[in-house]
Amino acid sequence: MPSETAEPTLRDQAPRRHQSRDWPSHWRRPPLIADARLRWALIIAVACYLVLGIGSLEVNWARVADGWERGLRFLGGFLQPDFQSRWGDIEQGLMESLTMTLTATVVGVLISVPIGIGAARNLAPMPVYLLCRGIIAVSRSLQEIIVAILFVAMVGFGPLAGFLTLAFATIGFLSKLLAEDIEEIDAAQAEAVRATGASWLQVLNYAVQPQVMPRLIGLSLYRLDINFRESAVIGIVGAGGVGATLNTAIDRYEYDSAAAVLLLIIAIVMLTEYSSSWVRRQVQ
């Protein structure tokens, strides 16, 4: 018979070890900077920089007071927007903006697709990859208002300059995001298609395109929304669109007409947002 003083078995010890283990009650994210002194030194340095930066601002309080009064009158224009006095100019500006937005988005998407494919490292050879990435970098390095000033100087005032500006901006935006989506596709699906002896175009059509097409459609609709809003900005420098009408109304202190233009812009942007959401749901 086994002795009463025999050592407990492993089965008897396991629950005891489990019960004696001290499990944490909640998880706490470790700090990015482990050294507390260095962490507090950085916080104090950033706070001092903010105080010095704010203190270096030269505030003209008299101008702020005048601007505050004009700002209140501008906000008051939203309560009584005037759609009739300058409706002819507003309608023309809106038509120019919508035309520029649609055509620039379509042309920009058509150009962005091959550039985005060439900028994907898993599909393009190194020379093509570097060339396409350079095009994307140039397009993304210049803000739309700067590009609009350049095209206005080249082709003159009007919607043509706005169309070129928005198409140029669309290329940099869409090509970069499309290239990143292609680089993040499921490689197993592409390898399976390639293992059947498919050509490069067939791999692109049957392995890459089904994975990125819903994302491409969503990005295109999102860029359509951005282009319409940007058309109101670049019109201020003479690139056509409703921005010129808005700028004229503000210069003449016609805040009720300016409010009418802004309300129409908000309404169109909201309509585009709801429409794009519906299209994305249908595609996905």
Coordinates of C-alpha atoms in Angstrom, one line a residue:
M1 CA 0.0 0.0 0.0
P2 CA 1.3 3.5 -0.8
S3 CA 2.5 5.5 2.2
E4 CA 0.4 8.3 3.5
T5 CA 3.5 10.6 3.4
A6 CA 4.1 10.0 -0.3
E7 CA 4.7 13.0 -2.5
P8 CA 1.6 14.4 -4.2
T9 CA 1.3 13.6 -7.8
L10 CA 1.6 16.0 -10.7
R11 CA -2.1 16.0 -11.1
D12 CA -2.5 17.2 -7.5
Q13 CA 0.1 19.9 -7.9
A14 CA -1.3 21.4 -11.2
P15 CA -4.4 23.0 -9.7
R16 CA -2.3 24.4 -6.9
R17 CA 0.2 26.0 -9.2
H18 CA -2.7 27.4 -11.3
Q19 CA -4.4 28.9 -8.2
S20 CA -1.2 30.4 -6.9
R21 CA -0.4 32.3 -10.2
D22 CA -1.0 36.0 -10.0
W23 CA -2.9 37.0 -13.2
P24 CA -3.2 40.7 -13.9
S25 CA -6.8 42.1 -13.7
H26 CA -6.4 44.3 -16.7
W27 CA -4.0 45.0 -19.5
R28 CA -2.1 48.3 -19.5
R29 CA -0.2 49.5 -22.6
P30 CA 3.5 50.0 -21.9
P31 CA 4.7 53.6 -22.5
L32 CA 6.5 54.4 -25.8
I33 CA 9.4 55.8 -23.8
A34 CA 10.4 53.6 -20.9
D35 CA 12.5 56.2 -19.2
A36 CA 10.1 58.4 -17.1
R37 CA 12.7 61.2 -16.9
L38 CA 13.1 61.4 -20.6
R39 CA 9.3 61.2 -21.1
W40 CA 8.7 64.1 -18.8
A41 CA 11.5 66.1 -20.3
L42 CA 9.9 65.8 -23.8
I43 CA 6.5 66.8 -22.5
I44 CA 8.0 69.9 -20.8
A45 CA 10.0 70.8 -23.9
V46 CA 6.9 70.5 -26.1
A47 CA 4.9 72.6 -23.7
C48 CA 7.6 75.3 -23.6
Y49 CA 7.7 75.3 -27.4
L50 CA 3.9 75.8 -27.6
V51 CA 4.0 78.7 -25.1
L52 CA 6.9 80.4 -26.9
G53 CA 5.2 79.8 -30.3
I54 CA 1.9 81.3 -29.2
G55 CA 3.7 84.2 -27.5
S56 CA 5.5 85.0 -30.8
L57 CA 2.2 85.6 -32.6
E58 CA 1.5 89.2 -33.3
V59 CA -2.2 89.7 -32.8
N60 CA -3.9 92.9 -34.0
W61 CA -6.9 93.0 -31.7
A62 CA -8.4 96.0 -33.5
R63 CA -8.4 93.9 -36.7
V64 CA -9.8 90.9 -34.8
A65 CA -12.7 93.1 -33.6
D66 CA -13.5 94.3 -37.1
G67 CA -13.2 90.8 -38.5
W68 CA -15.5 89.5 -35.7
E69 CA -18.2 91.9 -36.7
R70 CA -17.9 91.0 -40.4
G71 CA -17.8 87.3 -39.5
L72 CA -21.1 87.7 -37.6
R73 CA -22.7 89.4 -40.6
F74 CA -21.4 86.5 -42.8
L75 CA -22.9 83.9 -40.5
G76 CA -26.1 86.0 -40.5
G77 CA -26.3 85.5 -44.3
F78 CA -26.9 81.8 -43.8
L79 CA -30.2 82.7 -42.1
Q80 CA -31.4 84.6 -45.2
P81 CA -29.5 83.2 -48.2
D82 CA -30.1 85.0 -51.5
F83 CA -30.5 82.6 -54.4
Q84 CA -32.1 85.2 -56.8
S85 CA -29.8 88.2 -57.1
R86 CA -26.9 86.4 -58.6
W87 CA -28.6 83.2 -59.7
G88 CA -27.3 83.5 -63.2
D89 CA -23.6 83.6 -62.0
I90 CA -24.2 80.9 -59.5
E91 CA -25.8 78.6 -62.0
Q92 CA -22.9 79.1 -64.5
G93 CA -20.3 78.6 -61.8
L94 CA -22.0 75.4 -60.6
M95 CA -22.2 74.0 -64.1
E96 CA -18.5 74.8 -64.6
S97 CA -17.6 73.1 -61.3
L98 CA -19.7 70.0 -62.0
T99 CA -18.2 69.7 -65.6
M100 CA -14.7 70.2 -64.3
T101 CA -15.2 67.7 -61.5
L102 CA -16.7 64.9 -63.6
T103 CA -14.3 65.2 -66.6
A104 CA -11.2 65.6 -64.4
T105 CA -12.2 62.6 -62.3
V106 CA -12.8 60.4 -65.2
V107 CA -9.6 61.4 -67.0
G108 CA -7.6 61.2 -63.8
V109 CA -8.9 57.7 -63.0
L110 CA -8.1 56.5 -66.5
I111 CA -4.5 57.8 -66.2
S112 CA -4.1 56.7 -62.6
V113 CA -4.9 53.0 -63.2
P114 CA -1.8 52.2 -65.3
I115 CA 0.4 54.5 -63.1
G116 CA -0.9 52.7 -60.0
I117 CA -0.2 49.3 -61.5
G118 CA 3.3 50.4 -62.5
A119 CA 3.9 51.8 -59.0
A120 CA 3.1 48.4 -57.4
R121 CA 6.4 46.6 -56.5
N122 CA 4.9 43.2 -56.8
L123 CA 3.8 43.7 -60.4
A124 CA 6.2 46.1 -62.1
P125 CA 9.9 45.8 -62.8
M126 CA 12.2 48.2 -61.0
P127 CA 12.6 50.8 -63.8
V128 CA 8.8 51.1 -64.3
Y129 CA 8.3 51.2 -60.6
L130 CA 10.7 54.1 -60.1
L131 CA 9.2 56.0 -63.0
C132 CA 5.7 55.7 -61.7
R133 CA 6.6 56.4 -58.2
G134 CA 8.4 59.6 -59.4
I135 CA 5.2 60.7 -61.2
I136 CA 3.2 60.1 -58.0
A137 CA 5.7 62.1 -55.9
V138 CA 5.6 65.1 -58.3
S139 CA 1.8 65.1 -58.4
R140 CA 1.5 64.8 -54.6
S141 CA 4.2 67.4 -53.8
L142 CA 2.2 70.4 -55.2
Q143 CA -1.0 71.6 -53.6
E144 CA -4.0 72.2 -55.9
I145 CA -4.0 76.0 -55.5
I146 CA -0.3 76.1 -56.6
V147 CA -1.0 73.9 -59.6
A148 CA -4.1 76.0 -60.5
I149 CA -2.0 79.2 -60.5
L150 CA 0.5 77.5 -62.8
F151 CA -2.1 76.3 -65.3
V152 CA -3.9 79.7 -65.2
A153 CA -0.6 81.2 -66.3
M154 CA -0.1 78.6 -69.0
V155 CA -3.6 78.3 -70.5
G156 CA -5.4 81.4 -69.2
F157 CA -8.4 81.9 -67.0
G158 CA -11.3 79.6 -67.2
P159 CA -12.4 76.0 -66.6
L160 CA -9.7 74.5 -68.7
A161 CA -7.1 75.4 -66.1
G162 CA -9.4 73.9 -63.4
F163 CA -9.8 70.7 -65.4
L164 CA -6.1 70.3 -65.7
T165 CA -5.5 71.1 -62.1
L166 CA -8.1 68.5 -60.8
A167 CA -6.9 65.8 -63.2
F168 CA -3.3 66.4 -62.1
A169 CA -4.3 66.1 -58.4
T170 CA -6.4 63.0 -59.0
I171 CA -3.4 61.2 -60.6
G172 CA -1.2 61.6 -57.5
F173 CA -4.0 60.7 -55.1
L174 CA -5.5 57.7 -56.8
S175 CA -2.3 56.2 -58.1
K176 CA -0.6 56.1 -54.7
L177 CA -3.6 54.4 -52.9
L178 CA -4.2 52.0 -55.8
A179 CA -0.5 51.0 -55.8
E180 CA -0.6 50.3 -52.0
D181 CA -3.8 48.2 -52.4
I182 CA -2.2 46.2 -55.2
E183 CA 0.9 45.6 -53.0
E184 CA -1.4 44.3 -50.2
I185 CA -3.4 41.8 -52.2
D186 CA -3.5 38.1 -51.3
A187 CA -0.4 36.8 -52.9
A188 CA -1.6 33.2 -52.8
Q189 CA -4.4 34.0 -55.3
A190 CA -2.0 35.6 -57.7
E191 CA 0.4 32.7 -57.4
A192 CA -2.4 30.2 -58.0
V193 CA -3.3 32.0 -61.3
R194 CA 0.3 32.3 -62.3
A195 CA 0.9 28.6 -61.7
T196 CA -1.6 27.7 -64.4
G197 CA 0.7 29.3 -66.9
A198 CA -1.3 32.6 -67.1
S199 CA 0.4 35.6 -68.7
W200 CA 1.0 38.9 -66.8
L201 CA -2.2 40.4 -68.2
Q202 CA -4.2 37.4 -67.2
V203 CA -2.8 37.5 -63.6
L204 CA -3.7 41.2 -63.5
N205 CA -7.2 40.5 -64.8
Y206 CA -8.1 37.3 -62.8
A207 CA -6.0 37.7 -59.6
V208 CA -5.5 41.5 -59.0
Q209 CA -8.5 43.1 -60.5
P210 CA -11.2 41.3 -58.4
Q211 CA -9.4 42.2 -55.2
V212 CA -8.9 45.9 -55.8
M213 CA -11.9 46.8 -58.0
P214 CA -14.3 47.6 -55.0
R215 CA -11.6 49.7 -53.4
L216 CA -10.9 51.5 -56.7
I217 CA -14.5 52.4 -57.2
G218 CA -14.8 53.7 -53.7
L219 CA -11.6 55.8 -54.0
S220 CA -12.9 57.2 -57.4
L221 CA -16.1 58.3 -55.8
Y222 CA -14.3 59.8 -52.9
R223 CA -12.0 61.7 -55.3
L224 CA -15.1 62.9 -57.1
D225 CA -16.2 64.5 -53.9
I226 CA -12.8 66.0 -53.2
N227 CA -12.6 67.4 -56.7
F228 CA -15.9 69.2 -56.4
R229 CA -14.9 70.9 -53.2
E230 CA -11.5 71.8 -54.6
S231 CA -13.2 73.3 -57.7
A232 CA -14.6 75.9 -55.3
V233 CA -11.1 76.8 -54.1
I234 CA -9.2 76.9 -57.3
G235 CA -11.9 79.1 -58.8
I236 CA -10.6 81.9 -56.5
V237 CA -7.4 82.1 -58.5
G238 CA -9.2 82.2 -61.9
A239 CA -9.5 78.4 -62.7
G240 CA -13.2 78.6 -63.3
G241 CA -16.0 77.1 -61.3
V242 CA -18.3 78.3 -58.6
G243 CA -15.3 79.5 -56.6
A244 CA -15.0 82.7 -58.7
T245 CA -18.7 83.5 -58.0
L246 CA -18.1 82.9 -54.3
N247 CA -15.0 85.1 -54.3
T248 CA -16.9 87.9 -56.1
A249 CA -19.8 87.8 -53.6
I250 CA -17.4 88.0 -50.7
D251 CA -15.4 90.9 -52.2
R252 CA -18.6 92.8 -52.6
Y253 CA -19.8 92.0 -49.1
E254 CA -22.8 90.2 -50.5
Y255 CA -22.8 87.7 -47.7
D256 CA -26.3 86.5 -48.4
S257 CA -25.3 85.5 -51.9
A258 CA -22.1 83.9 -50.6
A259 CA -24.1 81.9 -48.1
A260 CA -26.4 80.7 -50.9
V261 CA -23.3 79.4 -52.8
L262 CA -21.9 77.6 -49.8
L263 CA -25.3 76.0 -49.0
L264 CA -25.4 74.7 -52.6
I265 CA -21.9 73.3 -52.3
I266 CA -22.8 71.6 -49.0
A267 CA -26.0 70.1 -50.5
I268 CA -24.1 68.7 -53.6
V269 CA -21.3 67.3 -51.4
M270 CA -23.9 65.6 -49.1
L271 CA -25.7 64.1 -52.2
T272 CA -22.4 62.8 -53.5
E273 CA -21.5 61.3 -50.2
Y274 CA -24.8 59.4 -49.9
S275 CA -24.6 58.3 -53.5
S276 CA -21.1 57.0 -53.1
S277 CA -22.0 55.1 -50.0
W278 CA -24.9 53.4 -51.9
V279 CA -22.6 52.5 -54.9
R280 CA -19.9 51.1 -52.6
R281 CA -22.5 48.8 -50.9
Q282 CA -23.7 47.6 -54.2
V283 CA -20.2 46.8 -55.4
Q284 CA -19.0 45.2 -52.3

